[in-house]
Amino acid sequence: MLPGRDRPRCPRCALPQPTGSLCGACLRDAPPFEATRAALDYAFPADSLVLALKYAHRLATTRLFVELLTAAPRPAADVVVPMPLHPARLARRGFNQAAELARPLARSWRLPVLLDGVVRDVDTPSQAGL
């Protein structure tokens, strides 16, 4: 069983929300983006699958994530833009997992993918270490 699958979520921040409507935090202080999608909660075994993709080069896991994301209605979007890695991290990892997910998602949604649409110029700490 995958954690949080089909759980109602706030359409803006994707945190669990029993009604599936905007949560109180987003109503009080809306974030600077319109929507977020979350197919699962970041808990076992989904967290292990994410780490396997990012650090063990298990690119086959992208298929599961893409299937979960495309099971929901297509987003109201014009383009898919993956979050880039800082060049130093990209050199260490050898690939950008967000780009690996963005390509098949864009194909499924019949949207263009813009791999160089944004730039990460600050080498922030790894989330795994936080």
XYZ file of N, CA and C in Angstrom, residues 2-130:
387
model
N 0.553 2.181 -0.813
C 1.335 3.403 -0.923
C 0.714 4.491 -0.041
N 1.541 5.173 0.760
C 1.027 6.131 1.748
C 0.437 7.393 1.109
N -0.792 7.692 1.479
C -1.421 8.925 1.035
C -1.997 8.905 -0.360
N -1.984 7.745 -1.005
C -2.535 7.677 -2.354
C -4.029 7.960 -2.296
N -4.506 8.776 -3.190
C -5.916 9.161 -3.288
C -6.400 9.943 -2.072
N -5.471 10.505 -1.292
C -5.840 11.319 -0.132
C -6.248 12.709 -0.614
N -7.362 13.252 -0.108
C -7.715 14.633 -0.463
C -6.636 15.594 0.031
N -6.302 16.570 -0.799
C -5.230 17.504 -0.468
C -5.637 18.923 -0.831
N -4.994 19.855 -0.197
C -5.156 21.259 -0.558
C -4.644 21.411 -1.993
N -5.422 21.975 -2.888
C -4.982 22.093 -4.277
C -3.823 23.073 -4.469
N -3.557 23.920 -3.496
C -2.460 24.880 -3.643
C -1.148 24.316 -3.091
N -1.149 23.779 -1.860
C 0.109 23.332 -1.248
C 0.257 21.813 -1.208
N -0.817 21.084 -1.481
C -0.852 19.617 -1.531
C -0.751 18.938 -0.169
N -0.851 19.700 0.914
C -0.889 19.044 2.220
C -2.251 18.378 2.405
N -2.297 17.282 3.163
C -3.580 16.606 3.375
C -4.629 17.575 3.924
N -5.799 17.511 3.330
C -6.916 18.387 3.705
C -8.181 17.559 3.552
N -8.912 17.282 4.634
C -10.044 16.356 4.556
C -11.046 16.657 3.449
N -11.260 17.932 3.154
C -12.269 18.275 2.152
C -11.698 18.404 0.746
N -10.374 18.466 0.621
C -9.775 18.680 -0.684
C -9.873 20.112 -1.160
N -10.282 21.022 -0.253
C -10.351 22.441 -0.600
C -9.114 23.143 -0.048
N -8.996 24.442 -0.295
C -7.846 25.181 0.201
C -7.741 25.053 1.718
N -6.524 24.823 2.193
C -6.299 24.707 3.635
C -6.274 26.098 4.265
N -6.346 26.144 5.581
C -6.350 27.412 6.300
C -5.097 28.227 6.052
N -3.941 27.567 5.999
C -2.683 28.286 5.782
C -2.680 28.969 4.418
N -3.163 28.289 3.390
C -3.189 28.880 2.047
C -4.253 29.973 1.939
N -5.333 29.849 2.702
C -6.339 30.905 2.711
C -5.804 32.159 3.405
N -5.056 31.963 4.505
C -4.501 33.091 5.261
C -3.369 33.789 4.517
N -2.457 33.011 3.960
C -1.263 33.570 3.340
C -0.908 32.713 2.127
N -1.531 33.006 1.014
C -1.361 32.185 -0.192
C 0.095 32.188 -0.643
N 0.641 31.006 -0.933
C 2.015 30.955 -1.458
C 2.064 31.541 -2.864
N 3.272 31.841 -3.352
C 3.399 32.511 -4.650
C 3.287 31.574 -5.849
N 2.513 30.512 -5.730
C 2.264 29.602 -6.840
C 0.805 29.184 -6.772
N 0.293 28.690 -7.881
C -1.131 28.394 -7.973
C -1.511 27.001 -7.514
N -0.655 26.020 -7.759
C -1.046 24.648 -7.461
C 0.168 23.762 -7.248
N -0.038 22.701 -6.494
C 0.967 21.677 -6.253
C 0.277 20.326 -6.352
N 0.996 19.361 -6.869
C 0.452 18.006 -6.947
C 1.321 17.090 -6.115
N 0.688 16.222 -5.366
C 1.406 15.203 -4.595
C 0.658 13.895 -4.775
N 1.329 12.923 -5.345
C 0.693 11.632 -5.573
C 0.702 10.771 -4.320
N 1.694 11.004 -3.434
C 1.871 10.190 -2.232
C 2.368 11.048 -1.088
N 2.258 10.515 0.114
C 2.917 11.113 1.267
C 4.371 10.666 1.248
N 5.252 11.494 1.769
C 6.670 11.139 1.843
C 6.879 10.281 3.095
N 6.526 9.014 2.963
C 6.640 8.028 4.040
C 6.949 6.683 3.387
N 7.364 5.720 4.183
C 7.711 4.408 3.645
C 6.508 3.781 2.947
N 6.681 3.171 1.793
C 7.891 2.940 1.026
C 8.183 4.021 -0.025
N 7.307 5.030 -0.134
C 7.505 6.064 -1.156
C 8.823 6.809 -0.944
N 9.166 7.105 0.306
C 10.422 7.815 0.559
C 11.626 7.002 0.098
N 11.570 5.693 0.294
C 12.665 4.827 -0.155
C 12.769 4.805 -1.674
N 11.630 4.853 -2.345
C 11.642 4.878 -3.809
C 12.227 6.187 -4.339
N 11.903 7.294 -3.689
C 12.461 8.589 -4.099
C 13.981 8.576 -3.918
N 14.437 8.092 -2.770
C 15.883 8.045 -2.518
C 16.584 7.091 -3.481
N 15.932 5.989 -3.831
C 16.519 5.049 -4.795
C 16.668 5.712 -6.166
N 15.691 6.506 -6.553
C 15.787 7.227 -7.825
C 16.938 8.229 -7.778
N 16.962 9.048 -6.728
C 17.935 10.138 -6.674
C 19.369 9.668 -6.472
N 19.581 8.700 -5.584
C 20.946 8.371 -5.170
C 21.444 7.013 -5.635
N 20.551 6.122 -6.035
C 20.979 4.799 -6.498
C 20.739 4.628 -8.001
N 20.366 5.727 -8.662
C 20.152 5.722 -10.121
C 19.118 4.686 -10.547
N 18.103 4.467 -9.740
C 17.023 3.533 -10.087
C 15.995 4.265 -10.938
N 16.351 4.522 -12.180
C 15.496 5.292 -13.080
C 14.185 4.580 -13.384
N 14.124 3.278 -13.171
C 12.883 2.534 -13.412
C 11.763 3.013 -12.494
N 12.101 3.608 -11.357
C 11.051 4.091 -10.453
C 10.282 5.264 -11.054
N 10.865 5.948 -12.045
C 10.150 7.070 -12.650
C 8.824 6.605 -13.256
N 8.782 5.385 -13.742
C 7.541 4.884 -14.350
C 6.398 4.875 -13.338
N 6.669 4.402 -12.113
C 5.639 4.395 -11.069
C 5.185 5.817 -10.759
N 6.136 6.715 -10.557
C 5.779 8.087 -10.215
C 4.979 8.754 -11.328
N 5.362 8.525 -12.563
C 4.633 9.101 -13.693
C 3.219 8.528 -13.765
N 3.078 7.220 -13.560
C 1.739 6.611 -13.574
C 0.864 7.190 -12.469
N 1.418 7.397 -11.285
C 0.647 7.975 -10.184
C 0.230 9.408 -10.493
N 1.133 10.189 -11.052
C 0.813 11.583 -11.356
C -0.161 11.725 -12.517
N -0.084 10.828 -13.472
C -0.991 10.934 -14.621
C -2.344 10.280 -14.357
N -2.488 9.606 -13.226
C -3.790 9.024 -12.885
C -4.799 10.112 -12.527
N -4.308 11.244 -12.062
C -5.169 12.380 -11.732
C -5.441 13.187 -13.001
N -6.429 14.064 -12.956
C -6.694 14.898 -14.135
C -5.472 15.715 -14.543
N -5.349 15.935 -15.828
C -4.237 16.710 -16.380
C -4.277 18.116 -15.796
N -3.121 18.648 -15.394
C -3.109 19.991 -14.820
C -3.373 21.058 -15.874
N -3.865 22.192 -15.408
C -4.050 23.338 -16.297
C -2.691 24.008 -16.438
N -1.923 23.562 -17.406
C -0.563 24.061 -17.586
C -0.264 24.183 -19.069
N 0.720 24.999 -19.381
C 1.153 25.184 -20.755
C 2.458 24.470 -21.045
N 3.226 24.194 -19.998
C 4.557 23.614 -20.164
C 4.955 22.919 -18.863
N 5.811 21.931 -18.954
C 6.373 21.254 -17.778
C 7.812 21.750 -17.625
N 8.119 22.288 -16.439
C 9.450 22.826 -16.164
C 10.008 22.115 -14.933
N 10.976 21.217 -15.121
C 11.568 20.545 -13.963
C 12.513 21.470 -13.207
N 12.599 21.282 -11.904
C 13.530 22.061 -11.089
C 14.946 21.585 -11.382
N 15.816 22.489 -11.760
C 17.185 22.065 -12.082
C 18.003 21.788 -10.824
N 19.082 21.051 -11.012
C 20.081 20.880 -9.963
C 21.166 21.929 -10.161
N 21.828 22.292 -9.089
C 23.000 23.158 -9.218
C 24.040 22.382 -10.021
N 24.808 23.048 -10.872
C 25.800 22.332 -11.696
C 26.731 21.411 -10.895
N 27.115 21.814 -9.691
C 27.993 20.964 -8.882
C 27.283 19.679 -8.468
N 26.013 19.794 -8.093
C 25.261 18.599 -7.694
C 24.967 17.723 -8.905
N 24.665 18.335 -10.034
C 24.432 17.577 -11.260
C 25.687 16.790 -11.635
N 26.847 17.394 -11.465
C 28.102 16.700 -11.773
C 28.302 15.505 -10.830
N 27.964 15.677 -9.556
C 28.111 14.570 -8.596
C 27.114 13.446 -8.875
N 25.852 13.820 -9.132
C 24.803 12.821 -9.297
C 24.805 12.209 -10.688
N 25.120 13.000 -11.693
C 25.181 12.490 -13.053
C 23.891 12.630 -13.842
N 22.811 12.993 -13.201
C 21.532 13.193 -13.883
C 20.621 14.006 -12.972
N 19.579 14.588 -13.556
C 18.590 15.349 -12.794
C 17.309 14.535 -12.740
N 16.961 14.051 -11.551
C 15.774 13.206 -11.409
C 14.499 13.955 -11.792
N 14.445 15.259 -11.579
C 13.257 16.028 -11.965
C 13.083 16.038 -13.480
N 14.176 16.147 -14.199
C 14.099 16.104 -15.664
C 13.684 14.724 -16.147
N 14.159 13.691 -15.472
C 13.782 12.325 -15.847
C 12.298 12.070 -15.638
N 11.697 12.728 -14.667
C 10.246 12.636 -14.452
C 9.490 13.552 -15.411
N 10.046 14.722 -15.686
C 9.350 15.712 -16.514
C 9.145 15.240 -17.942
N 10.126 14.568 -18.506
C 10.008 14.139 -19.915
C 8.786 13.243 -20.139
N 8.643 12.117 -19.411
C 7.470 11.279 -19.665
C 6.160 11.923 -19.214
N 6.208 12.762 -18.180
C 4.988 13.472 -17.772
C 4.521 14.393 -18.886
N 5.432 15.157 -19.424
C 5.075 16.075 -20.510
C 4.527 15.317 -21.712
N 5.168 14.194 -22.035
C 4.685 13.378 -23.159
C 3.259 12.896 -22.892
N 3.019 12.413 -21.685
C 1.692 11.902 -21.339
C 0.632 12.997 -21.388
N 0.987 14.171 -20.916
C 0.045 15.292 -20.890
C 0.031 16.074 -22.199
N 0.842 15.652 -23.169
C 0.953 16.342 -24.455
C 1.299 17.823 -24.272
N 2.310 18.039 -23.435
C 2.811 19.384 -23.174
C 4.290 19.438 -23.525
N 4.789 20.594 -23.878
C 6.235 20.706 -24.078
C 6.947 20.672 -22.725
N 8.180 20.222 -22.735
C 9.009 20.249 -21.536
C 10.123 21.243 -21.777
N 10.344 22.119 -20.827
C 11.355 23.163 -20.945
C 12.447 22.868 -19.923
N 13.488 22.166 -20.376
C 14.535 21.703 -19.466
C 15.425 22.828 -18.964
N 15.509 23.927 -19.677
C 16.364 25.032 -19.242
C 15.537 26.284 -18.937
N 14.330 26.077 -18.445
C 13.425 27.193 -18.178
C 13.779 27.996 -16.944
N 14.446 27.391 -15.989
C 14.901 28.083 -14.783
C 16.325 27.634 -14.487
N 17.022 28.419 -13.699
C 18.409 28.132 -13.368
C 18.562 28.080 -11.856
N 19.294 27.108 -11.382
C 19.624 27.061 -9.952
C 21.060 27.543 -9.820
N 21.209 28.746 -9.281
C 22.554 29.310 -9.185
C 23.111 29.290 -7.761
N 22.320 28.799 -6.809
C 22.785 28.667 -5.432
C 22.841 27.179 -5.099
N 23.955 26.741 -4.610
C 24.141 25.327 -4.243
C 23.638 25.118 -2.830
N 22.336 24.878 -2.698
C 21.695 24.715 -1.383
C 22.036 23.341 -0.798
N 21.897 23.189 0.518
C 22.170 21.884 1.130
C 21.198 20.820 0.615
N 21.655 19.597 0.578
C 20.812 18.483 0.170
C 19.663 18.315 1.159
N 18.461 18.083 0.654
C 17.316 17.864 1.534
C 17.494 16.622 2.386
N 18.195 15.626 1.850
C 18.405 14.395 2.612
C 19.183 14.661 3.891
N 19.999 15.716 3.907
C 20.791 16.025 5.094
C 20.097 16.963 6.073
N 18.922 17.455 5.743
C 18.224 18.397 6.617
C 17.397 17.680 7.662
